[in-house]
PDB file of N, CA and C in Angstrom:
ATOM      1  N   UNK A 447      29.081  -9.981  93.003  1.00 51.00           N
ATOM      2  CA  UNK A 447      27.841  -9.969  93.751  1.00 51.00           C
ATOM      3  C   UNK A 447      26.754  -9.210  92.985  1.00 51.00           C
ATOM      4  N   UNK A 448      27.098  -8.064  92.412  1.00 47.00           N
ATOM      5  CA  UNK A 448      26.120  -7.276  91.665  1.00 47.00           C
ATOM      6  C   UNK A 448      25.598  -8.048  90.463  1.00 47.00           C
ATOM      7  N   UNK A 449      26.461  -8.813  89.812  1.00 51.00           N
ATOM      8  CA  UNK A 449      26.042  -9.610  88.666  1.00 51.00           C
ATOM      9  C   UNK A 449      25.031 -10.664  89.095  1.00 51.00           C
ATOM     10  N   UNK A 450      25.260 -11.285  90.229  1.00 47.00           N
ATOM     11  CA  UNK A 450      24.353 -12.298  90.747  1.00 47.00           C
ATOM     12  C   UNK A 450      22.984 -11.696  91.028  1.00 47.00           C
ATOM     13  N   UNK A 451      22.954 -10.533  91.651  1.00 49.00           N
ATOM     14  CA  UNK A 451      21.696  -9.858  91.962  1.00 49.00           C
ATOM     15  C   UNK A 451      21.001  -9.439  90.674  1.00 49.00           C
ATOM     16  N   UNK A 452      21.719  -8.849  89.758  1.00 47.00           N
ATOM     17  CA  UNK A 452      21.133  -8.424  88.490  1.00 47.00           C
ATOM     18  C   UNK A 452      20.589  -9.623  87.733  1.00 47.00           C
ATOM     19  N   UNK A 453      21.294 -10.730  87.761  1.00 48.00           N
ATOM     20  CA  UNK A 453      20.837 -11.934  87.079  1.00 48.00           C
ATOM     21  C   UNK A 453      19.563 -12.478  87.676  1.00 48.00           C
ATOM     22  N   UNK A 454      19.440 -12.443  89.007  1.00 47.00           N
ATOM     23  CA  UNK A 454      18.232 -12.958  89.635  1.00 47.00           C
ATOM     24  C   UNK A 454      17.047 -12.035  89.392  1.00 47.00           C
ATOM     25  N   UNK A 455      17.272 -10.732  89.340  1.00 48.00           N
ATOM     26  CA  UNK A 455      16.198  -9.793  89.031  1.00 48.00           C
ATOM     27  C   UNK A 455      15.731 -10.003  87.601  1.00 48.00           C
ATOM     28  N   UNK A 456      16.673 -10.184  86.674  1.00 51.00           N
ATOM     29  CA  UNK A 456      16.301 -10.423  85.286  1.00 51.00           C
ATOM     30  C   UNK A 456      15.457 -11.683  85.173  1.00 51.00           C
ATOM     31  N   UNK A 457      15.837 -12.718  85.889  1.00 58.00           N
ATOM     32  CA  UNK A 457      15.095 -13.984  85.836  1.00 58.00           C
ATOM     33  C   UNK A 457      13.682 -13.803  86.363  1.00 58.00           C
ATOM     34  N   UNK A 458      13.502 -12.924  87.335  1.00 80.00           N
ATOM     35  CA  UNK A 458      12.182 -12.708  87.916  1.00 80.00           C
ATOM     36  C   UNK A 458      11.269 -11.907  86.998  1.00 80.00           C
ATOM     37  N   UNK A 459      11.850 -11.139  86.100  1.00 85.00           N
ATOM     38  CA  UNK A 459      11.027 -10.357  85.180  1.00 85.00           C
ATOM     39  C   UNK A 459      11.062 -10.907  83.766  1.00 85.00           C
ATOM     40  N   UNK A 460      11.817 -11.951  83.540  1.00 91.00           N
ATOM     41  CA  UNK A 460      11.919 -12.561  82.229  1.00 91.00           C
ATOM     42  C   UNK A 460      10.618 -13.310  81.920  1.00 91.00           C
ATOM     43  N   UNK A 461      10.072 -13.113  80.732  1.00 91.00           N
ATOM     44  CA  UNK A 461       8.824 -13.777  80.343  1.00 91.00           C
ATOM     45  C   UNK A 461       8.987 -14.412  78.953  1.00 91.00           C
ATOM     46  N   UNK A 462       9.876 -15.389  78.803  1.00 93.00           N
ATOM     47  CA  UNK A 462      10.136 -15.938  77.477  1.00 93.00           C
ATOM     48  C   UNK A 462       8.922 -16.628  76.846  1.00 93.00           C
ATOM     49  N   UNK A 463       8.129 -17.308  77.640  1.00 94.00           N
ATOM     50  CA  UNK A 463       6.957 -17.997  77.082  1.00 94.00           C
ATOM     51  C   UNK A 463       5.926 -17.009  76.555  1.00 94.00           C
ATOM     52  N   UNK A 464       5.684 -15.960  77.308  1.00 95.00           N
ATOM     53  CA  UNK A 464       4.739 -14.930  76.875  1.00 95.00           C
ATOM     54  C   UNK A 464       5.277 -14.216  75.643  1.00 95.00           C
ATOM     55  N   UNK A 465       6.573 -13.887  75.659  1.00 95.00           N
ATOM     56  CA  UNK A 465       7.184 -13.201  74.516  1.00 95.00           C
ATOM     57  C   UNK A 465       7.042 -14.031  73.240  1.00 95.00           C
ATOM     58  N   UNK A 466       7.332 -15.317  73.338  1.00 96.00           N
ATOM     59  CA  UNK A 466       7.234 -16.209  72.170  1.00 96.00           C
ATOM     60  C   UNK A 466       5.790 -16.297  71.701  1.00 96.00           C
ATOM     61  N   UNK A 467       4.883 -16.397  72.643  1.00 96.00           N
ATOM     62  CA  UNK A 467       3.465 -16.498  72.310  1.00 96.00           C
ATOM     63  C   UNK A 467       2.999 -15.241  71.573  1.00 96.00           C
ATOM     64  N   UNK A 468       3.443 -14.084  72.044  1.00 96.00           N
ATOM     65  CA  UNK A 468       3.078 -12.831  71.388  1.00 96.00           C
ATOM     66  C   UNK A 468       3.603 -12.802  69.956  1.00 96.00           C
ATOM     67  N   UNK A 469       4.819 -13.243  69.778  1.00 97.00           N
ATOM     68  CA  UNK A 469       5.424 -13.272  68.449  1.00 97.00           C
ATOM     69  C   UNK A 469       4.623 -14.169  67.504  1.00 97.00           C
ATOM     70  N   UNK A 470       4.270 -15.340  67.967  1.00 97.00           N
ATOM     71  CA  UNK A 470       3.507 -16.296  67.151  1.00 97.00           C
ATOM     72  C   UNK A 470       2.139 -15.718  66.796  1.00 97.00           C
ATOM     73  N   UNK A 471       1.492 -15.099  67.752  1.00 97.00           N
ATOM     74  CA  UNK A 471       0.161 -14.563  67.494  1.00 97.00           C
ATOM     75  C   UNK A 471       0.210 -13.366  66.550  1.00 97.00           C
ATOM     76  N   UNK A 472       1.262 -12.569  66.627  1.00 96.00           N
ATOM     77  CA  UNK A 472       1.422 -11.475  65.669  1.00 96.00           C
ATOM     78  C   UNK A 472       1.560 -12.032  64.246  1.00 96.00           C
ATOM     79  N   UNK A 473       2.307 -13.117  64.113  1.00 97.00           N
ATOM     80  CA  UNK A 473       2.468 -13.749  62.799  1.00 97.00           C
ATOM     81  C   UNK A 473       1.143 -14.309  62.292  1.00 97.00           C
ATOM     82  N   UNK A 474       0.353 -14.879  63.184  1.00 97.00           N
ATOM     83  CA  UNK A 474      -0.952 -15.413  62.790  1.00 97.00           C
ATOM     84  C   UNK A 474      -1.861 -14.298  62.274  1.00 97.00           C
ATOM     85  N   UNK A 475      -1.837 -13.165  62.950  1.00 97.00           N
ATOM     86  CA  UNK A 475      -2.652 -12.028  62.514  1.00 97.00           C
ATOM     87  C   UNK A 475      -2.170 -11.540  61.145  1.00 97.00           C
ATOM     88  N   UNK A 476      -0.861 -11.410  60.979  1.00 96.00           N
ATOM     89  CA  UNK A 476      -0.302 -10.955  59.702  1.00 96.00           C
ATOM     90  C   UNK A 476      -0.667 -11.908  58.571  1.00 96.00           C
ATOM     91  N   UNK A 477      -0.561 -13.194  58.814  1.00 96.00           N
ATOM     92  CA  UNK A 477      -0.917 -14.170  57.783  1.00 96.00           C
ATOM     93  C   UNK A 477      -2.402 -14.105  57.448  1.00 96.00           C
ATOM     94  N   UNK A 478      -3.222 -13.872  58.449  1.00 95.00           N
ATOM     95  CA  UNK A 478      -4.660 -13.723  58.216  1.00 95.00           C
ATOM     96  C   UNK A 478      -4.966 -12.518  57.347  1.00 95.00           C
ATOM     97  N   UNK A 479      -4.226 -11.448  57.555  1.00 95.00           N
ATOM     98  CA  UNK A 479      -4.396 -10.254  56.719  1.00 95.00           C
ATOM     99  C   UNK A 479      -3.950 -10.543  55.289  1.00 95.00           C
ATOM    100  N   UNK A 480      -2.790 -11.175  55.153  1.00 95.00           N
ATOM    101  CA  UNK A 480      -2.258 -11.482  53.823  1.00 95.00           C
ATOM    102  C   UNK A 480      -3.187 -12.393  53.027  1.00 95.00           C
ATOM    103  N   UNK A 481      -3.768 -13.373  53.697  1.00 94.00           N
ATOM    104  CA  UNK A 481      -4.619 -14.344  53.004  1.00 94.00           C
ATOM    105  C   UNK A 481      -6.030 -13.822  52.763  1.00 94.00           C
ATOM    106  N   UNK A 482      -6.392 -12.752  53.455  1.00 94.00           N
ATOM    107  CA  UNK A 482      -7.749 -12.232  53.325  1.00 94.00           C
ATOM    108  C   UNK A 482      -8.713 -12.859  54.314  1.00 94.00           C
ATOM    109  N   UNK A 483      -8.222 -13.738  55.172  1.00 94.00           N
ATOM    110  CA  UNK A 483      -9.075 -14.388  56.166  1.00 94.00           C
ATOM    111  C   UNK A 483      -9.507 -13.400  57.248  1.00 94.00           C
ATOM    112  N   UNK A 484      -8.743 -12.335  57.442  1.00 95.00           N
ATOM    113  CA  UNK A 484      -9.093 -11.298  58.407  1.00 95.00           C
ATOM    114  C   UNK A 484      -9.383  -9.994  57.681  1.00 95.00           C
ATOM    115  N   UNK A 485     -10.464  -9.356  58.065  1.00 94.00           N
ATOM    116  CA  UNK A 485     -10.738  -8.025  57.537  1.00 94.00           C
ATOM    117  C   UNK A 485      -9.856  -7.030  58.286  1.00 94.00           C
ATOM    118  N   UNK A 486      -9.781  -5.826  57.767  1.00 94.00           N
ATOM    119  CA  UNK A 486      -8.975  -4.791  58.420  1.00 94.00           C
ATOM    120  C   UNK A 486      -9.501  -4.508  59.827  1.00 94.00           C
ATOM    121  N   UNK A 487     -10.815  -4.490  59.985  1.00 96.00           N
ATOM    122  CA  UNK A 487     -11.424  -4.230  61.296  1.00 96.00           C
ATOM    123  C   UNK A 487     -11.122  -5.355  62.272  1.00 96.00           C
ATOM    124  N   UNK A 488     -11.209  -6.599  61.808  1.00 95.00           N
ATOM    125  CA  UNK A 488     -10.890  -7.737  62.668  1.00 95.00           C
ATOM    126  C   UNK A 488      -9.430  -7.689  63.113  1.00 95.00           C
ATOM    127  N   UNK A 489      -8.553  -7.402  62.168  1.00 96.00           N
ATOM    128  CA  UNK A 489      -7.126  -7.325  62.490  1.00 96.00           C
ATOM    129  C   UNK A 489      -6.862  -6.202  63.483  1.00 96.00           C
ATOM    130  N   UNK A 490      -7.511  -5.073  63.301  1.00 97.00           N
ATOM    131  CA  UNK A 490      -7.333  -3.946  64.216  1.00 97.00           C
ATOM    132  C   UNK A 490      -7.777  -4.320  65.625  1.00 97.00           C
ATOM    133  N   UNK A 491      -8.894  -5.024  65.735  1.00 97.00           N
ATOM    134  CA  UNK A 491      -9.375  -5.452  67.056  1.00 97.00           C
ATOM    135  C   UNK A 491      -8.407  -6.446  67.701  1.00 97.00           C
ATOM    136  N   UNK A 492      -7.882  -7.363  66.908  1.00 97.00           N
ATOM    137  CA  UNK A 492      -6.927  -8.341  67.425  1.00 97.00           C
ATOM    138  C   UNK A 492      -5.628  -7.652  67.848  1.00 97.00           C
ATOM    139  N   UNK A 493      -5.182  -6.682  67.067  1.00 97.00           N
ATOM    140  CA  UNK A 493      -3.974  -5.930  67.412  1.00 97.00           C
ATOM    141  C   UNK A 493      -4.175  -5.143  68.706  1.00 97.00           C
ATOM    142  N   UNK A 494      -5.369  -4.603  68.885  1.00 97.00           N
ATOM    143  CA  UNK A 494      -5.685  -3.864  70.107  1.00 97.00           C
ATOM    144  C   UNK A 494      -5.600  -4.799  71.315  1.00 97.00           C
ATOM    145  N   UNK A 495      -6.092  -6.015  71.166  1.00 97.00           N
ATOM    146  CA  UNK A 495      -6.025  -7.016  72.228  1.00 97.00           C
ATOM    147  C   UNK A 495      -4.563  -7.357  72.543  1.00 97.00           C
ATOM    148  N   UNK A 496      -3.752  -7.513  71.506  1.00 97.00           N
ATOM    149  CA  UNK A 496      -2.328  -7.819  71.705  1.00 97.00           C
ATOM    150  C   UNK A 496      -1.621  -6.658  72.401  1.00 97.00           C
ATOM    151  N   UNK A 497      -1.987  -5.431  72.068  1.00 97.00           N
ATOM    152  CA  UNK A 497      -1.395  -4.258  72.718  1.00 97.00           C
ATOM    153  C   UNK A 497      -1.761  -4.235  74.201  1.00 97.00           C
ATOM    154  N   UNK A 498      -2.962  -4.635  74.537  1.00 97.00           N
ATOM    155  CA  UNK A 498      -3.397  -4.706  75.947  1.00 97.00           C
ATOM    156  C   UNK A 498      -2.571  -5.735  76.694  1.00 97.00           C
ATOM    157  N   UNK A 499      -2.329  -6.884  76.079  1.00 97.00           N
ATOM    158  CA  UNK A 499      -1.515  -7.919  76.712  1.00 97.00           C
ATOM    159  C   UNK A 499      -0.099  -7.394  76.944  1.00 97.00           C
ATOM    160  N   UNK A 500       0.456  -6.702  75.970  1.00 97.00           N
ATOM    161  CA  UNK A 500       1.800  -6.129  76.122  1.00 97.00           C
ATOM    162  C   UNK A 500       1.828  -5.121  77.267  1.00 97.00           C
ATOM    163  N   UNK A 501       0.802  -4.275  77.360  1.00 97.00           N
ATOM    164  CA  UNK A 501       0.740  -3.293  78.445  1.00 97.00           C
ATOM    165  C   UNK A 501       0.637  -4.000  79.794  1.00 97.00           C
ATOM    166  N   UNK A 502      -0.148  -5.067  79.861  1.00 97.00           N
ATOM    167  CA  UNK A 502      -0.277  -5.828  81.104  1.00 97.00           C
ATOM    168  C   UNK A 502       1.048  -6.492  81.469  1.00 97.00           C
ATOM    169  N   UNK A 503       1.771  -6.978  80.475  1.00 97.00           N
ATOM    170  CA  UNK A 503       3.072  -7.598  80.720  1.00 97.00           C
ATOM    171  C   UNK A 503       4.048  -6.565  81.272  1.00 97.00           C
ATOM    172  N   UNK A 504       4.079  -5.383  80.689  1.00 96.00           N
ATOM    173  CA  UNK A 504       4.976  -4.332  81.159  1.00 96.00           C
ATOM    174  C   UNK A 504       4.598  -3.891  82.581  1.00 96.00           C
ATOM    175  N   UNK A 505       3.314  -3.838  82.869  1.00 97.00           N
ATOM    176  CA  UNK A 505       2.867  -3.479  84.215  1.00 97.00           C
ATOM    177  C   UNK A 505       3.300  -4.541  85.225  1.00 97.00           C
ATOM    178  N   UNK A 506       3.231  -5.804  84.823  1.00 96.00           N
ATOM    179  CA  UNK A 506       3.652  -6.891  85.705  1.00 96.00           C
ATOM    180  C   UNK A 506       5.148  -6.807  85.994  1.00 96.00           C
ATOM    181  N   UNK A 507       5.911  -6.380  85.012  1.00 95.00           N
ATOM    182  CA  UNK A 507       7.365  -6.274  85.165  1.00 95.00           C
ATOM    183  C   UNK A 507       7.790  -5.019  85.929  1.00 95.00           C
ATOM    184  N   UNK A 508       6.918  -4.044  86.051  1.00 95.00           N
ATOM    185  CA  UNK A 508       7.271  -2.728  86.581  1.00 95.00           C
ATOM    186  C   UNK A 508       7.854  -2.767  87.990  1.00 95.00           C
ATOM    187  N   UNK A 509       7.408  -3.677  88.817  1.00 94.00           N
ATOM    188  CA  UNK A 509       7.924  -3.722  90.188  1.00 94.00           C
ATOM    189  C   UNK A 509       9.144  -4.627  90.332  1.00 94.00           C
ATOM    190  N   UNK A 510       9.609  -5.177  89.208  1.00 93.00           N
ATOM    191  CA  UNK A 510      10.815  -5.991  89.235  1.00 93.00           C
ATOM    192  C   UNK A 510      10.584  -7.476  89.411  1.00 93.00           C
ATOM    193  N   UNK A 511       9.330  -7.882  89.632  1.00 94.00           N
ATOM    194  CA  UNK A 511       9.016  -9.301  89.812  1.00 94.00           C
ATOM    195  C   UNK A 511       7.707  -9.611  89.096  1.00 94.00           C
ATOM    196  N   UNK A 512       7.731 -10.634  88.255  1.00 95.00           N
ATOM    197  CA  UNK A 512       6.500 -11.112  87.640  1.00 95.00           C
ATOM    198  C   UNK A 512       6.080 -12.334  88.461  1.00 95.00           C
ATOM    199  N   UNK A 513       4.997 -12.173  89.218  1.00 95.00           N
ATOM    200  CA  UNK A 513       4.554 -13.236  90.115  1.00 95.00           C
ATOM    201  C   UNK A 513       3.883 -14.368  89.349  1.00 95.00           C
ATOM    202  N   UNK A 514       3.696 -15.464  90.042  1.00 95.00           N
ATOM    203  CA  UNK A 514       3.009 -16.615  89.455  1.00 95.00           C
ATOM    204  C   UNK A 514       1.590 -16.225  89.026  1.00 95.00           C
ATOM    205  N   UNK A 515       0.927 -15.435  89.838  1.00 96.00           N
ATOM    206  CA  UNK A 515      -0.430 -14.989  89.508  1.00 96.00           C
ATOM    207  C   UNK A 515      -0.431 -14.096  88.267  1.00 96.00           C
ATOM    208  N   UNK A 516       0.564 -13.213  88.166  1.00 96.00           N
ATOM    209  CA  UNK A 516       0.654 -12.344  86.991  1.00 96.00           C
ATOM    210  C   UNK A 516       0.934 -13.163  85.733  1.00 96.00           C
ATOM    211  N   UNK A 517       1.808 -14.157  85.861  1.00 96.00           N
ATOM    212  CA  UNK A 517       2.086 -15.035  84.721  1.00 96.00           C
ATOM    213  C   UNK A 517       0.831 -15.785  84.298  1.00 96.00           C
ATOM    214  N   UNK A 518       0.063 -16.263  85.268  1.00 96.00           N
ATOM    215  CA  UNK A 518      -1.173 -16.987  84.974  1.00 96.00           C
ATOM    216  C   UNK A 518      -2.177 -16.074  84.269  1.00 96.00           C
ATOM    217  N   UNK A 519      -2.259 -14.823  84.726  1.00 97.00           N
ATOM    218  CA  UNK A 519      -3.170 -13.859  84.096  1.00 97.00           C
ATOM    219  C   UNK A 519      -2.758 -13.604  82.646  1.00 97.00           C
ATOM    220  N   UNK A 520      -1.468 -13.415  82.433  1.00 97.00           N
ATOM    221  CA  UNK A 520      -0.974 -13.181  81.072  1.00 97.00           C
ATOM    222  C   UNK A 520      -1.233 -14.395  80.191  1.00 97.00           C
ATOM    223  N   UNK A 521      -1.014 -15.577  80.727  1.00 97.00           N
ATOM    224  CA  UNK A 521      -1.265 -16.813  79.978  1.00 97.00           C
ATOM    225  C   UNK A 521      -2.747 -16.917  79.601  1.00 97.00           C
ATOM    226  N   UNK A 522      -3.614 -16.594  80.541  1.00 98.00           N
ATOM    227  CA  UNK A 522      -5.062 -16.629  80.281  1.00 98.00           C
ATOM    228  C   UNK A 522      -5.431 -15.633  79.179  1.00 98.00           C
ATOM    229  N   UNK A 523      -4.856 -14.436  79.245  1.00 97.00           N
ATOM    230  CA  UNK A 523      -5.120 -13.438  78.204  1.00 97.00           C
ATOM    231  C   UNK A 523      -4.648 -13.935  76.839  1.00 97.00           C
ATOM    232  N   UNK A 524      -3.482 -14.562  76.813  1.00 97.00           N
ATOM    233  CA  UNK A 524      -2.958 -15.103  75.548  1.00 97.00           C
ATOM    234  C   UNK A 524      -3.864 -16.217  75.013  1.00 97.00           C
ATOM    235  N   UNK A 525      -4.372 -17.066  75.903  1.00 97.00           N
ATOM    236  CA  UNK A 525      -5.276 -18.130  75.479  1.00 97.00           C
ATOM    237  C   UNK A 525      -6.545 -17.550  74.858  1.00 97.00           C
ATOM    238  N   UNK A 526      -7.093 -16.534  75.501  1.00 97.00           N
ATOM    239  CA  UNK A 526      -8.304 -15.901  74.965  1.00 97.00           C
ATOM    240  C   UNK A 526      -8.025 -15.236  73.618  1.00 97.00           C
ATOM    241  N   UNK A 527      -6.887 -14.572  73.507  1.00 97.00           N
ATOM    242  CA  UNK A 527      -6.513 -13.912  72.254  1.00 97.00           C
ATOM    243  C   UNK A 527      -6.347 -14.949  71.142  1.00 97.00           C
ATOM    244  N   UNK A 528      -5.737 -16.075  71.472  1.00 97.00           N
ATOM    245  CA  UNK A 528      -5.536 -17.129  70.480  1.00 97.00           C
ATOM    246  C   UNK A 528      -6.876 -17.628  69.941  1.00 97.00           C
ATOM    247  N   UNK A 529      -7.827 -17.834  70.839  1.00 97.00           N
ATOM    248  CA  UNK A 529      -9.163 -18.283  70.419  1.00 97.00           C
ATOM    249  C   UNK A 529      -9.833 -17.238  69.540  1.00 97.00           C
ATOM    250  N   UNK A 530      -9.673 -15.974  69.900  1.00 97.00           N
ATOM    251  CA  UNK A 530     -10.260 -14.893  69.090  1.00 97.00           C
ATOM    252  C   UNK A 530      -9.645 -14.873  67.689  1.00 97.00           C
ATOM    253  N   UNK A 531      -8.336 -15.044  67.616  1.00 96.00           N
ATOM    254  CA  UNK A 531      -7.671 -15.063  66.307  1.00 96.00           C
ATOM    255  C   UNK A 531      -8.237 -16.197  65.468  1.00 96.00           C
ATOM    256  N   UNK A 532      -8.329 -17.376  66.061  1.00 96.00           N
ATOM    257  CA  UNK A 532      -8.856 -18.527  65.332  1.00 96.00           C
ATOM    258  C   UNK A 532     -10.288 -18.269  64.860  1.00 96.00           C
ATOM    259  N   UNK A 533     -11.130 -17.775  65.759  1.00 96.00           N
ATOM    260  CA  UNK A 533     -12.527 -17.516  65.407  1.00 96.00           C
ATOM    261  C   UNK A 533     -12.651 -16.482  64.296  1.00 96.00           C
ATOM    262  N   UNK A 534     -11.890 -15.418  64.390  1.00 95.00           N
ATOM    263  CA  UNK A 534     -11.962 -14.358  63.377  1.00 95.00           C
ATOM    264  C   UNK A 534     -11.429 -14.835  62.024  1.00 95.00           C
ATOM    265  N   UNK A 535     -10.383 -15.678  62.058  1.00 93.00           N
ATOM    266  CA  UNK A 535      -9.822 -16.170  60.783  1.00 93.00           C
ATOM    267  C   UNK A 535     -10.751 -17.157  60.096  1.00 93.00           C
ATOM    268  N   UNK A 536     -11.616 -17.812  60.869  1.00 92.00           N
ATOM    269  CA  UNK A 536     -12.451 -18.860  60.297  1.00 92.00           C
ATOM    270  C   UNK A 536     -13.940 -18.496  60.258  1.00 92.00           C
ATOM    271  N   UNK A 537     -14.264 -17.227  60.418  1.00 90.00           N
ATOM    272  CA  UNK A 537     -15.658 -16.833  60.296  1.00 90.00           C
ATOM    273  C   UNK A 537     -15.970 -16.546  58.828  1.00 90.00           C
ATOM    274  N   UNK A 538     -17.174 -16.117  58.569  1.00 81.00           N
ATOM    275  CA  UNK A 538     -17.599 -15.904  57.187  1.00 81.00           C
ATOM    276  C   UNK A 538     -17.074 -14.592  56.602  1.00 81.00           C
ATOM    277  N   UNK A 539     -16.555 -13.714  57.420  1.00 80.00           N
ATOM    278  CA  UNK A 539     -16.051 -12.428  56.937  1.00 80.00           C
ATOM    279  C   UNK A 539     -14.709 -12.624  56.223  1.00 80.00           C
ATOM    280  N   UNK A 540     -14.595 -12.018  55.069  1.00 76.00           N
ATOM    281  CA  UNK A 540     -13.331 -12.056  54.336  1.00 76.00           C
ATOM    282  C   UNK A 540     -12.999 -10.644  53.864  1.00 76.00           C
ATOM    283  N   UNK A 541     -11.711 -10.372  53.787  1.00 71.00           N
ATOM    284  CA  UNK A 541     -11.278  -9.067  53.282  1.00 71.00           C
ATOM    285  C   UNK A 541     -11.501  -9.051  51.778  1.00 71.00           C
ATOM    286  N   UNK A 542     -12.009  -7.985  51.321  1.00 63.00           N
ATOM    287  CA  UNK A 542     -12.291  -7.992  49.910  1.00 63.00           C
ATOM    288  C   UNK A 542     -11.914  -6.759  49.256  1.00 63.00           C
TER     289      UNK A 542
END
């Protein structure tokens, strides 16, 4: 019985899509730094945004349930971060 309850709680706080998205976006930022497409300041700002998303994810998990609304908020934040990464990587600023 305890295993069943623990399993259902884990499922309610599990965020595999957000976790994968965070991983991919971290790689995009790293590649932008390596290629010179992102300046150090741009990368720092993007990393700060990713840290905020992580903090929001942990806050959503804190009560043991990540609600549909919380998931939607996290997804929206990830979408905005993705657009920022793209914009920063393709602007005229280059690391030099």
